[in-house]
mmCIF file of C-alpha atoms (C1' of nucleotides) in Angstrom:
data_model
loop_
_atom_site.group_PDB
_atom_site.id
_atom_site.type_symbol
_atom_site.label_atom_id
_atom_site.label_comp_id
_atom_site.label_asym_id
_atom_site.label_seq_id
_atom_site.Cartn_x
_atom_site.Cartn_y
_atom_site.Cartn_z
ATOM 1 C CA MET A 298 -17.571 34.747 34.794
ATOM 2 C CA VAL A 299 -16.944 30.921 35.493
ATOM 3 C CA ARG A 300 -13.338 29.324 34.185
ATOM 4 C CA GLY A 301 -12.897 26.514 32.043
ATOM 5 C CA LYS A 302 -16.259 24.600 31.022
ATOM 6 C CA VAL A 303 -17.306 24.942 27.408
ATOM 7 C CA LYS A 304 -20.311 22.732 25.814
ATOM 8 C CA LEU A 305 -19.610 19.674 23.601
ATOM 9 C CA ARG A 306 -20.313 21.722 20.080
ATOM 10 C CA LEU A 307 -18.427 23.929 17.624
ATOM 11 C CA ILE A 308 -17.423 27.195 19.279
ATOM 12 C CA ALA A 309 -19.128 29.824 17.067
ATOM 13 C CA ASP A 310 -15.938 32.352 17.705
ATOM 14 C CA GLU A 311 -13.233 31.777 15.100
ATOM 15 C CA SER A 312 -10.028 32.826 16.550
ATOM 16 C CA ALA A 313 -11.182 31.265 19.609
ATOM 17 C CA ARG A 314 -11.830 28.131 17.681
ATOM 18 C CA ARG A 315 -8.557 27.673 16.225
ATOM 19 C CA ALA A 316 -6.950 28.547 19.863
ATOM 20 C CA ALA A 317 -8.449 26.125 21.589
ATOM 21 C CA PHE A 318 -7.350 24.030 18.700
ATOM 22 C CA ARG A 319 -3.791 24.091 19.023
ATOM 23 C CA LYS A 320 -3.879 24.286 22.382
ATOM 24 C CA ARG A 321 -6.006 20.659 22.399
ATOM 25 C CA THR A 322 -4.262 19.644 19.941
ATOM 26 C CA LYS A 323 -0.921 19.845 21.998
ATOM 27 C CA GLY A 324 -2.391 18.403 24.899
ATOM 28 C CA LEU A 325 -4.013 15.569 22.354
ATOM 29 C CA LEU A 326 -0.639 13.821 21.096
ATOM 30 C CA LYS A 327 1.112 15.129 23.820
ATOM 31 C CA LYS A 328 -1.192 11.842 25.441
ATOM 32 C CA LEU A 329 -0.335 9.895 22.988
ATOM 33 C CA ASP A 330 3.323 10.116 23.992
ATOM 34 C CA GLU A 331 2.772 9.287 26.925
ATOM 35 C CA VAL A 332 0.374 6.299 26.210
ATOM 36 C CA THR A 333 2.601 4.872 23.246
ATOM 37 C CA LYS A 334 5.445 4.983 25.754
ATOM 38 C CA LEU A 335 4.200 4.300 29.267
ATOM 39 C CA CYS A 336 2.168 0.881 27.784
ATOM 40 C CA ASP A 337 4.428 0.389 25.191
ATOM 41 C CA VAL A 338 1.967 0.552 22.462
ATOM 42 C CA GLU A 339 2.592 1.077 18.626
ATOM 43 C CA ALA A 340 -0.273 4.137 17.808
ATOM 44 C CA CYS A 341 -0.430 7.065 14.509
ATOM 45 C CA ALA A 342 -3.813 9.522 14.085
ATOM 46 C CA ILE A 343 -3.850 12.077 11.836
ATOM 47 C CA ILE A 344 -5.889 15.820 12.378
ATOM 48 C CA TYR A 345 -7.121 17.580 9.544
ATOM 49 C CA GLY A 346 -7.027 21.031 10.781
ATOM 50 C CA GLN A 347 -9.563 23.604 9.219
ATOM 51 C CA ASN A 348 -7.226 26.474 8.317
ATOM 52 C CA GLU A 349 -4.094 24.285 8.280
ATOM 53 C CA ALA A 350 -2.471 23.438 4.444
ATOM 54 C CA GLN A 351 -0.930 19.843 6.047
ATOM 55 C CA PRO A 352 -3.400 17.608 8.444
ATOM 56 C CA THR A 353 -1.593 17.752 11.457
ATOM 57 C CA LEU A 354 0.251 13.812 11.410
ATOM 58 C CA TRP A 355 1.407 11.998 14.733
ATOM 59 C CA PRO A 356 4.114 10.851 15.633
ATOM 60 C CA SER A 357 6.249 11.700 12.376
ATOM 61 C CA PRO A 358 4.864 11.099 8.860
ATOM 62 C CA GLU A 359 7.344 8.472 8.957
ATOM 63 C CA GLY A 360 5.891 6.686 12.035
ATOM 64 C CA PHE A 361 2.253 7.059 10.836
ATOM 65 C CA GLN A 362 3.545 5.711 7.781
ATOM 66 C CA ALA A 363 4.776 3.242 8.801
ATOM 67 C CA VAL A 364 1.644 2.526 10.940
ATOM 68 C CA ILE A 365 -0.661 3.101 8.572
ATOM 69 C CA HIS A 366 0.673 0.417 6.054
ATOM 70 C CA ARG A 367 0.769 -2.349 8.991
ATOM 71 C CA PHE A 368 -3.055 -1.485 9.325
ATOM 72 C CA MET A 369 -3.151 -1.384 5.508
ATOM 73 C CA GLY A 370 -1.188 -4.471 4.384
ATOM 74 C CA MET A 371 -3.571 -6.531 6.480
ATOM 75 C CA SER A 372 -0.856 -9.339 6.250
ATOM 76 C CA GLU A 373 0.061 -10.038 10.497
ATOM 77 C CA VAL A 374 -2.857 -11.590 11.216
ATOM 78 C CA ASP A 375 -6.446 -11.839 9.771
ATOM 79 C CA ARG A 376 -6.958 -8.546 10.999
ATOM 80 C CA SER A 377 -9.536 -7.548 7.952
ATOM 81 C CA LYS A 378 -12.138 -10.381 8.204
ATOM 82 C CA LYS A 379 -12.946 -8.534 11.499
ATOM 83 C CA MET A 380 -12.544 -4.975 11.313
ATOM 84 C CA LEU A 381 -13.440 -4.566 7.718
ATOM 85 C CA ASN A 382 -15.189 -6.463 4.787
ATOM 86 C CA LEU A 383 -12.693 -7.545 1.872
ATOM 87 C CA GLU A 384 -15.362 -6.866 -0.409
ATOM 88 C CA SER A 385 -16.419 -3.202 0.512
ATOM 89 C CA TYR A 386 -13.468 -2.431 1.098
ATOM 90 C CA LEU A 387 -12.571 -2.871 -2.567
ATOM 91 C CA GLN A 388 -15.692 -1.439 -3.589
ATOM 92 C CA GLU A 389 -15.020 1.294 -2.170
ATOM 93 C CA ARG A 390 -11.163 1.326 -3.291
ATOM 94 C CA LEU A 391 -13.029 0.626 -7.279
ATOM 95 C CA ILE A 392 -15.299 4.320 -5.998
ATOM 96 C CA LYS A 393 -12.186 6.233 -6.080
ATOM 97 C CA THR A 394 -10.502 5.129 -8.719
ATOM 98 C CA HIS A 395 -13.868 6.154 -10.710
ATOM 99 C CA GLU A 396 -13.777 9.643 -9.618
ATOM 100 C CA GLN A 397 -9.595 9.852 -9.937
ATOM 101 C CA ILE A 398 -9.582 8.853 -13.358
ATOM 102 C CA ASN A 399 -10.723 12.488 -14.586
ATOM 103 C CA ARG A 400 -8.105 13.902 -12.861
ATOM 104 C CA LEU A 401 -4.980 11.689 -13.784
ATOM 105 C CA SER A 402 -2.882 13.677 -15.830
ATOM 106 C CA SER A 403 0.498 13.726 -13.667
ATOM 107 C CA GLU A 404 3.689 11.877 -14.835
ATOM 108 C CA ASN A 405 4.027 10.574 -11.450
ATOM 109 C CA GLU A 406 0.522 9.503 -11.103
ATOM 110 C CA GLU A 407 1.566 7.252 -14.325
ATOM 111 C CA LYS A 408 4.248 6.060 -12.498
ATOM 112 C CA ARG A 409 1.997 5.248 -9.545
ATOM 113 C CA LEU A 410 0.173 3.316 -11.672
ATOM 114 C CA THR A 411 2.343 1.366 -13.599
ATOM 115 C CA LEU A 412 3.515 0.525 -10.027
ATOM 116 C CA ILE A 413 0.607 -0.758 -8.742
ATOM 117 C CA MET A 414 -0.095 -2.896 -11.826
ATOM 118 C CA TYR A 415 3.590 -4.059 -11.175
ATOM 119 C CA GLU A 416 2.751 -5.331 -7.840
ATOM 120 C CA TYR A 417 -0.557 -7.578 -9.482
ATOM 121 C CA LEU A 418 2.127 -8.492 -12.066
ATOM 122 C CA ALA A 419 4.602 -9.434 -9.503
ATOM 123 C CA ALA A 420 2.383 -11.194 -6.909
ATOM 124 C CA GLN A 421 1.210 -13.325 -9.566
ATOM 125 C CA ARG A 422 4.260 -14.323 -11.279
ATOM 126 C CA PHE A 423 3.487 -12.748 -14.853
ATOM 127 C CA VAL A 424 6.872 -11.405 -14.001
ATOM 128 C CA GLU A 425 9.847 -13.490 -12.725
ATOM 129 C CA LYS A 426 12.344 -11.275 -9.953
ATOM 130 C CA PRO A 427 12.171 -8.094 -8.363
ATOM 131 C CA MET A 428 13.465 -5.282 -11.124
ATOM 132 C CA ASP A 429 15.414 -2.486 -10.095
ATOM 133 C CA LEU A 430 14.117 -1.121 -7.097
ATOM 134 C CA VAL A 431 15.554 2.584 -8.100
ATOM 135 C CA ASP A 432 15.008 3.195 -11.794
ATOM 136 C CA LEU A 433 10.933 3.394 -12.019
ATOM 137 C CA ASP A 434 11.080 4.932 -15.755
ATOM 138 C CA GLY A 435 12.921 1.426 -17.079
ATOM 139 C CA LEU A 436 10.301 -0.770 -15.040
ATOM 140 C CA ILE A 437 7.600 1.326 -16.969
ATOM 141 C CA ARG A 438 9.561 0.845 -19.630
ATOM 142 C CA LEU A 439 9.648 -2.806 -19.338
ATOM 143 C CA LEU A 440 5.822 -3.518 -18.537
ATOM 144 C CA HIS A 441 4.750 -1.685 -21.745
ATOM 145 C CA GLN A 442 7.292 -3.702 -23.892
ATOM 146 C CA ASN A 443 6.372 -7.747 -21.617
ATOM 147 C CA MET A 444 2.794 -6.711 -22.665
ATOM 148 C CA GLY A 445 2.114 -9.248 -24.778
ATOM 149 C CA ASN A 446 3.890 -11.762 -23.102
ATOM 150 C CA ILE A 447 2.273 -11.205 -19.968
ATOM 151 C CA ALA A 448 -1.293 -11.702 -21.741
ATOM 152 C CA ARG A 449 0.101 -14.648 -23.397
ATOM 153 C CA ARG A 450 0.592 -16.360 -20.477
ATOM 154 C CA MET A 451 -2.446 -14.975 -18.609
ATOM 155 C CA ALA A 452 -4.230 -16.287 -21.515
ATOM 156 C CA MET A 453 -3.272 -19.711 -20.811
ATOM 157 C CA LEU A 454 -3.118 -19.588 -17.003
ATOM 158 C CA ASN A 455 -6.562 -18.542 -17.895
ATOM 159 C CA ALA A 456 -7.890 -21.513 -20.067
ATOM 160 C CA THR A 457 -5.790 -23.942 -18.246
ATOM 161 C CA GLY A 458 -6.166 -23.280 -14.705
ATOM 162 C CA THR A 459 -10.432 -21.888 -14.818
ATOM 163 C CA GLN A 460 -12.999 -22.401 -12.261
ATOM 164 C CA GLY A 461 -15.208 -20.351 -14.239
ATOM 165 C CA GLU A 462 -17.446 -20.192 -11.493
ATOM 166 C CA ALA A 463 -18.255 -16.496 -10.208
ATOM 167 C CA SER A 464 -19.803 -17.748 -7.122
ATOM 168 C CA SER A 465 -18.688 -18.522 -3.081
ATOM 169 C CA SER A 466 -14.972 -18.356 -2.215
ATOM 170 C CA HIS A 467 -13.025 -21.690 -2.935
ATOM 171 C CA PRO A 468 -9.332 -22.345 -2.748
ATOM 172 C CA PRO A 469 -8.698 -23.269 -6.943
ATOM 173 C CA ASN A 470 -7.696 -26.900 -5.302
ATOM 174 C CA GLN A 471 -4.225 -27.308 -7.284
ATOM 175 C CA SER A 472 -1.912 -30.351 -5.242
ATOM 176 C CA GLY A 473 1.693 -28.645 -5.336
ATOM 177 C CA MET B 7 3.324 7.258 49.321
ATOM 178 C CA VAL B 8 2.104 10.176 46.574
ATOM 179 C CA ARG B 9 -0.724 9.723 44.782
ATOM 180 C CA GLY B 10 -0.554 10.209 40.696
ATOM 181 C CA LYS B 11 2.288 11.109 38.977
ATOM 182 C CA VAL B 12 3.749 8.272 36.995
ATOM 183 C CA LYS B 13 7.548 8.524 35.300
ATOM 184 C CA LEU B 14 7.166 9.169 31.508
ATOM 185 C CA ARG B 15 8.823 5.143 30.868
ATOM 186 C CA LEU B 16 6.617 1.524 30.499
ATOM 187 C CA ILE B 17 4.933 0.895 33.379
ATOM 188 C CA ALA B 18 6.366 -2.563 34.180
ATOM 189 C CA ASP B 19 3.638 -4.390 36.474
ATOM 190 C CA GLU B 20 2.080 -5.318 33.951
ATOM 191 C CA SER B 21 -1.195 -5.328 34.611
ATOM 192 C CA ALA B 22 -0.966 -1.889 36.400
ATOM 193 C CA ARG B 23 0.308 -1.009 32.671
ATOM 194 C CA ARG B 24 -2.951 -2.396 31.316
ATOM 195 C CA ALA B 25 -4.944 -0.869 33.363
ATOM 196 C CA ALA B 26 -2.948 2.875 32.832
ATOM 197 C CA PHE B 27 -3.533 1.751 29.222
ATOM 198 C CA ARG B 28 -7.443 1.205 29.266
ATOM 199 C CA LYS B 29 -8.321 4.243 31.026
ATOM 200 C CA ARG B 30 -5.767 6.273 29.517
ATOM 201 C CA THR B 31 -6.664 4.636 25.514
ATOM 202 C CA LYS B 32 -10.089 5.978 26.598
ATOM 203 C CA GLY B 33 -8.927 9.159 27.886
ATOM 204 C CA LEU B 34 -7.130 9.950 24.556
ATOM 205 C CA LEU B 35 -10.213 9.079 22.617
ATOM 206 C CA LYS B 36 -12.694 11.286 24.404
ATOM 207 C CA LYS B 37 -9.739 13.964 23.440
ATOM 208 C CA LEU B 38 -9.995 13.133 19.984
ATOM 209 C CA ASP B 39 -13.950 13.435 20.171
ATOM 210 C CA GLU B 40 -13.688 16.478 21.829
ATOM 211 C CA VAL B 41 -11.519 18.391 19.379
ATOM 212 C CA THR B 42 -13.522 17.191 16.410
ATOM 213 C CA LYS B 43 -17.137 18.357 17.255
ATOM 214 C CA LEU B 44 -15.527 21.468 19.406
ATOM 215 C CA CYS B 45 -13.195 23.078 16.247
ATOM 216 C CA ASP B 46 -15.391 20.592 13.849
ATOM 217 C CA VAL B 47 -12.347 18.875 12.204
ATOM 218 C CA GLU B 48 -11.462 16.161 10.568
ATOM 219 C CA ALA B 49 -9.360 13.131 12.578
ATOM 220 C CA CYS B 50 -8.642 9.283 13.047
ATOM 221 C CA ALA B 51 -6.465 7.599 15.434
ATOM 222 C CA ILE B 52 -5.277 3.913 15.085
ATOM 223 C CA ILE B 53 -3.373 1.907 18.413
ATOM 224 C CA TYR B 54 -2.447 -1.376 18.725
ATOM 225 C CA GLY B 55 -2.982 -2.442 22.010
ATOM 226 C CA GLN B 56 -0.426 -5.393 23.405
ATOM 227 C CA ASN B 57 -2.667 -7.550 23.597
ATOM 228 C CA GLU B 58 -5.554 -6.508 22.304
ATOM 229 C CA ALA B 59 -6.785 -8.857 19.034
ATOM 230 C CA GLN B 60 -7.660 -6.123 17.029
ATOM 231 C CA PRO B 61 -5.762 -2.419 17.475
ATOM 232 C CA THR B 62 -8.546 -0.220 18.082
ATOM 233 C CA LEU B 63 -10.047 1.912 15.532
ATOM 234 C CA TRP B 64 -10.895 5.696 15.794
ATOM 235 C CA PRO B 65 -13.652 7.043 14.630
ATOM 236 C CA SER B 66 -14.698 3.424 14.021
ATOM 237 C CA PRO B 67 -13.644 1.728 11.421
ATOM 238 C CA GLU B 68 -15.863 2.807 8.434
ATOM 239 C CA GLY B 69 -14.663 6.833 10.244
ATOM 240 C CA PHE B 70 -11.219 5.414 10.152
ATOM 241 C CA GLN B 71 -11.204 3.663 6.587
ATOM 242 C CA ALA B 72 -12.712 6.898 5.264
ATOM 243 C CA VAL B 73 -9.511 9.603 6.552
ATOM 244 C CA ILE B 74 -6.777 7.544 5.888
ATOM 245 C CA HIS B 75 -8.660 6.909 2.559
ATOM 246 C CA ARG B 76 -8.366 10.658 2.103
ATOM 247 C CA PHE B 77 -4.632 10.517 3.334
ATOM 248 C CA MET B 78 -3.962 7.558 0.604
ATOM 249 C CA GLY B 79 -5.632 9.216 -2.240
ATOM 250 C CA MET B 80 -3.608 12.342 -2.089
ATOM 251 C CA SER B 81 -5.325 14.203 -4.348
ATOM 252 C CA GLU B 82 -7.205 16.870 -2.666
ATOM 253 C CA VAL B 83 -3.918 19.088 -3.301
ATOM 254 C CA ASP B 84 -0.262 18.281 -3.846
ATOM 255 C CA ARG B 85 -0.024 17.524 -0.239
ATOM 256 C CA SER B 86 2.095 14.387 -0.885
ATOM 257 C CA LYS B 87 5.376 16.194 -1.979
ATOM 258 C CA LYS B 88 5.970 18.114 0.888
ATOM 259 C CA MET B 89 4.333 15.185 3.395
ATOM 260 C CA LEU B 90 6.392 12.114 1.545
ATOM 261 C CA ASN B 91 8.743 11.747 -1.066
ATOM 262 C CA LEU B 92 6.484 9.643 -3.845
ATOM 263 C CA GLU B 93 9.707 7.490 -5.367
ATOM 264 C CA SER B 94 10.475 6.946 -1.209
ATOM 265 C CA TYR B 95 6.242 6.081 -1.111
ATOM 266 C CA LEU B 96 6.375 3.724 -4.628
ATOM 267 C CA GLN B 97 9.844 2.133 -3.270
ATOM 268 C CA GLU B 98 8.674 0.973 -0.300
ATOM 269 C CA ARG B 99 5.486 -0.406 -1.439
ATOM 270 C CA LEU B 100 7.527 -2.334 -4.145
ATOM 271 C CA ILE B 101 9.442 -4.233 -1.465
ATOM 272 C CA LYS B 102 6.153 -5.233 1.178
ATOM 273 C CA THR B 103 4.781 -6.191 -2.325
ATOM 274 C CA HIS B 104 8.434 -8.786 -2.683
ATOM 275 C CA GLU B 105 7.759 -9.494 0.777
ATOM 276 C CA GLN B 106 3.952 -10.606 0.114
ATOM 277 C CA ILE B 107 4.800 -12.552 -2.647
ATOM 278 C CA ASN B 108 5.445 -15.521 -1.065
ATOM 279 C CA ARG B 109 2.447 -15.621 1.544
ATOM 280 C CA LEU B 110 0.258 -15.077 -1.571
ATOM 281 C CA SER B 111 -2.188 -17.781 -1.107
ATOM 282 C CA SER B 112 -5.766 -17.076 -0.239
ATOM 283 C CA GLU B 113 -8.672 -16.278 -2.999
ATOM 284 C CA ASN B 114 -9.377 -12.992 -1.763
ATOM 285 C CA GLU B 115 -5.814 -11.822 -2.033
ATOM 286 C CA GLU B 116 -5.753 -12.641 -5.803
ATOM 287 C CA LYS B 117 -9.282 -10.689 -5.660
ATOM 288 C CA ARG B 118 -7.667 -7.472 -4.097
ATOM 289 C CA LEU B 119 -4.833 -8.383 -6.656
ATOM 290 C CA THR B 120 -7.171 -8.684 -9.321
ATOM 291 C CA LEU B 121 -9.083 -4.604 -8.333
ATOM 292 C CA ILE B 122 -5.805 -3.073 -8.261
ATOM 293 C CA MET B 123 -4.775 -4.445 -11.461
ATOM 294 C CA TYR B 124 -8.119 -3.714 -12.917
ATOM 295 C CA GLU B 125 -7.704 0.345 -10.714
ATOM 296 C CA TYR B 126 -4.745 0.469 -13.184
ATOM 297 C CA LEU B 127 -5.928 -0.169 -16.392
ATOM 298 C CA ALA B 128 -9.115 1.490 -15.944
ATOM 299 C CA ALA B 129 -7.213 4.909 -15.144
ATOM 300 C CA GLN B 130 -5.033 4.650 -18.043
ATOM 301 C CA ARG B 131 -8.359 3.890 -20.172
ATOM 302 C CA PHE B 132 -7.495 0.450 -21.271
ATOM 303 C CA VAL B 133 -11.168 -0.819 -19.609
ATOM 304 C CA GLU B 134 -13.675 1.954 -20.948
ATOM 305 C CA LYS B 135 -16.043 2.403 -18.261
ATOM 306 C CA PRO B 136 -16.882 1.189 -14.858
ATOM 307 C CA MET B 137 -17.584 -2.038 -14.427
ATOM 308 C CA ASP B 138 -20.318 -3.671 -12.381
ATOM 309 C CA LEU B 139 -18.738 -2.584 -8.780
ATOM 310 C CA VAL B 140 -20.650 -5.787 -7.344
ATOM 311 C CA ASP B 141 -19.518 -8.467 -8.968
ATOM 312 C CA LEU B 142 -15.911 -8.577 -8.408
ATOM 313 C CA ASP B 143 -15.393 -12.255 -9.647
ATOM 314 C CA GLY B 144 -17.158 -10.902 -13.252
ATOM 315 C CA LEU B 145 -14.583 -8.655 -12.779
ATOM 316 C CA ILE B 146 -11.389 -11.130 -12.404
ATOM 317 C CA ARG B 147 -13.459 -13.365 -15.603
ATOM 318 C CA LEU B 148 -13.680 -9.707 -17.864
ATOM 319 C CA LEU B 149 -10.526 -8.953 -17.016
ATOM 320 C CA HIS B 150 -8.657 -12.235 -17.689
ATOM 321 C CA GLN B 151 -10.753 -12.468 -20.843
ATOM 322 C CA ASN B 152 -9.171 -9.408 -22.226
ATOM 323 C CA MET B 153 -5.748 -9.570 -21.586
ATOM 324 C CA GLY B 154 -4.764 -9.871 -25.436
ATOM 325 C CA ASN B 155 -7.066 -6.486 -26.145
ATOM 326 C CA ILE B 156 -5.867 -4.951 -23.682
ATOM 327 C CA ALA B 157 -2.256 -5.342 -24.125
ATOM 328 C CA ARG B 158 -2.794 -5.160 -28.087
ATOM 329 C CA ARG B 159 -3.976 -1.436 -27.341
ATOM 330 C CA MET B 160 -1.046 -0.811 -24.659
ATOM 331 C CA ALA B 161 1.525 -1.431 -27.787
ATOM 332 C CA MET B 162 -0.205 0.402 -29.745
ATOM 333 C CA LEU B 163 -0.427 3.426 -26.930
ATOM 334 C CA ASN B 164 3.253 2.617 -26.594
ATOM 335 C CA ALA B 165 3.822 3.011 -30.009
ATOM 336 C CA THR B 166 2.476 6.210 -30.942
ATOM 337 C CA GLY B 167 2.845 8.196 -27.649
ATOM 338 C CA THR B 168 6.450 6.816 -26.614
ATOM 339 C CA GLN B 169 8.595 9.474 -25.217
ATOM 340 C CA GLY B 170 11.317 6.821 -24.669
ATOM 341 C CA GLU B 171 13.497 8.679 -22.253
ATOM 342 C CA ALA B 172 13.974 7.180 -18.326
ATOM 343 C CA SER B 173 16.105 11.053 -17.164
ATOM 344 C CA SER B 174 14.022 13.415 -15.210
ATOM 345 C CA SER B 175 10.618 14.142 -14.921
ATOM 346 C CA HIS B 176 9.199 16.618 -17.521
ATOM 347 C CA PRO B 177 5.904 16.407 -18.453
ATOM 348 C CA PRO B 178 4.457 15.212 -21.578
ATOM 349 C CA ASN B 179 4.489 18.999 -22.981
ATOM 350 C CA GLN B 180 1.539 18.283 -25.101
ATOM 351 C CA SER B 181 -1.214 21.620 -25.568
ATOM 352 C CA GLY B 182 -4.408 21.957 -25.189
ATOM 353 C "C1'" DG C 148 -9.607 -9.325 36.006
ATOM 354 C "C1'" DC C 149 -13.208 -4.537 37.163
ATOM 355 C "C1'" DA C 150 -15.780 -0.888 38.578
ATOM 356 C "C1'" DC C 151 -15.841 2.117 41.584
ATOM 357 C "C1'" DC C 152 -13.821 6.009 44.648
ATOM 358 C "C1'" DT C 153 -10.639 9.930 46.019
ATOM 359 C "C1'" DA C 154 -6.240 12.821 46.518
ATOM 360 C "C1'" DT C 155 -3.321 14.618 43.033
ATOM 361 C "C1'" DA C 156 -1.325 16.074 38.819
ATOM 362 C "C1'" DT C 157 -2.495 17.362 34.279
ATOM 363 C "C1'" DA C 158 -5.166 20.283 30.865
ATOM 364 C "C1'" DT C 159 -6.849 24.567 29.509
ATOM 365 C "C1'" DA C 160 -10.303 28.099 28.909
ATOM 366 C "C1'" DA C 161 -10.180 33.050 29.824
ATOM 367 C "C1'" DT C 162 -7.670 36.020 30.253
ATOM 368 C "C1'" DT C 163 -3.565 39.604 30.627
ATOM 369 C "C1'" DG C 164 0.473 41.543 28.188
ATOM 370 C "C1'" DT D 165 -2.172 37.226 16.726
ATOM 371 C "C1'" DC D 166 1.242 34.591 19.973
ATOM 372 C "C1'" DA D 167 2.808 33.817 25.613
ATOM 373 C "C1'" DA D 168 2.774 33.408 29.740
ATOM 374 C "C1'" DT D 169 -1.094 33.157 33.508
ATOM 375 C "C1'" DT D 170 -4.294 31.504 36.825
ATOM 376 C "C1'" DA D 171 -8.332 29.268 38.080
ATOM 377 C "C1'" DT D 172 -11.321 25.547 37.020
ATOM 378 C "C1'" DA D 173 -12.272 21.258 34.750
ATOM 379 C "C1'" DT D 174 -10.486 17.041 34.029
ATOM 380 C "C1'" DA D 175 -7.915 12.760 33.468
ATOM 381 C "C1'" DT D 176 -5.259 8.875 36.120
ATOM 382 C "C1'" DA D 177 -2.678 7.037 39.946
ATOM 383 C "C1'" DG D 178 -3.283 3.899 43.277
ATOM 384 C "C1'" DG D 179 -6.599 2.572 46.469
ATOM 385 C "C1'" DT D 180 -10.735 -0.775 48.018
ATOM 386 C "C1'" DG D 181 -14.449 -4.503 47.113
#
DNA sequence: GCACCTATATATAATTG
DNA sequence: TCAATTATATATAGGTG
């Protein structure tokens, strides 16, 4: 019997498949480690094993996050334009949101969403200064209490600054 | 001279390093392809090459996004608890936000933020039904126009349903 | 720089304990 | 199931055009 050589399709035998998965994942991560060290590049990977509760993150949960955040941030160069269409990315997020709405319940989820809200408001300058980064509960209360003011300011800006066109991209065109 | 064997540290010669990078990246992606096919697992990877304008995404920009969204969604099981601390994740986002505030200018960024806002409102049920997924500009107008109503409903919910505690995590404690 | 080549190093399928 | 072994397949460093 020939050793080695397998066809490039799903390994039928389950335990053999798991064995192959363990070995190959190990090999893969080693290669990843090598290429990043040898060539000084940043990289990360995630592998969702069949029976694994947790996906494998490389180089580490934190390292993985860091690289993903770099990617998701899309703020260094305008990678985004060539890599993925922004509109379709937004639409995908929107769809995801709808899928998730029916599942929302936990307090943590509420916190997450409130923070997202804060991101929006801060970016739009509807809230003035960085709030305490630690007290999320306080942040939530603060946002809710201030919704009236925020809405007012939004309405004002909307009334004065509206371009009103739903067509193609032209910047707001206001000087310093 | 001995062929093969290199030490696991940065390759000093630039062109040799780039050659190694190309070869090894190719090999790496092949291995990734193999393990996913042989063992039927979901995986993705991103590699930021030194001189590359775009990072290499595997299996494709779209496939990469899909896996990352699965990960970022954190809604299948409660991976999040073990994998990363939610609070620290939120804080990191918050810091990122502040870093980005000073750079915001493009219309696209405004759209992205508005959509984030919408995610929040939809999840909180402050907007009733899925808006048209295509007309982002319309969505933006709609949100701005409705901020008054939204704020009113928020204030009401806040007044009636407030738990008011800023302490540790305890669920709202409401039965069926 | 790239494509190919070939010697060598490495990864791993199949087997054994 | 896991670890170790070993035969084989594959990846790749260094070389050539």
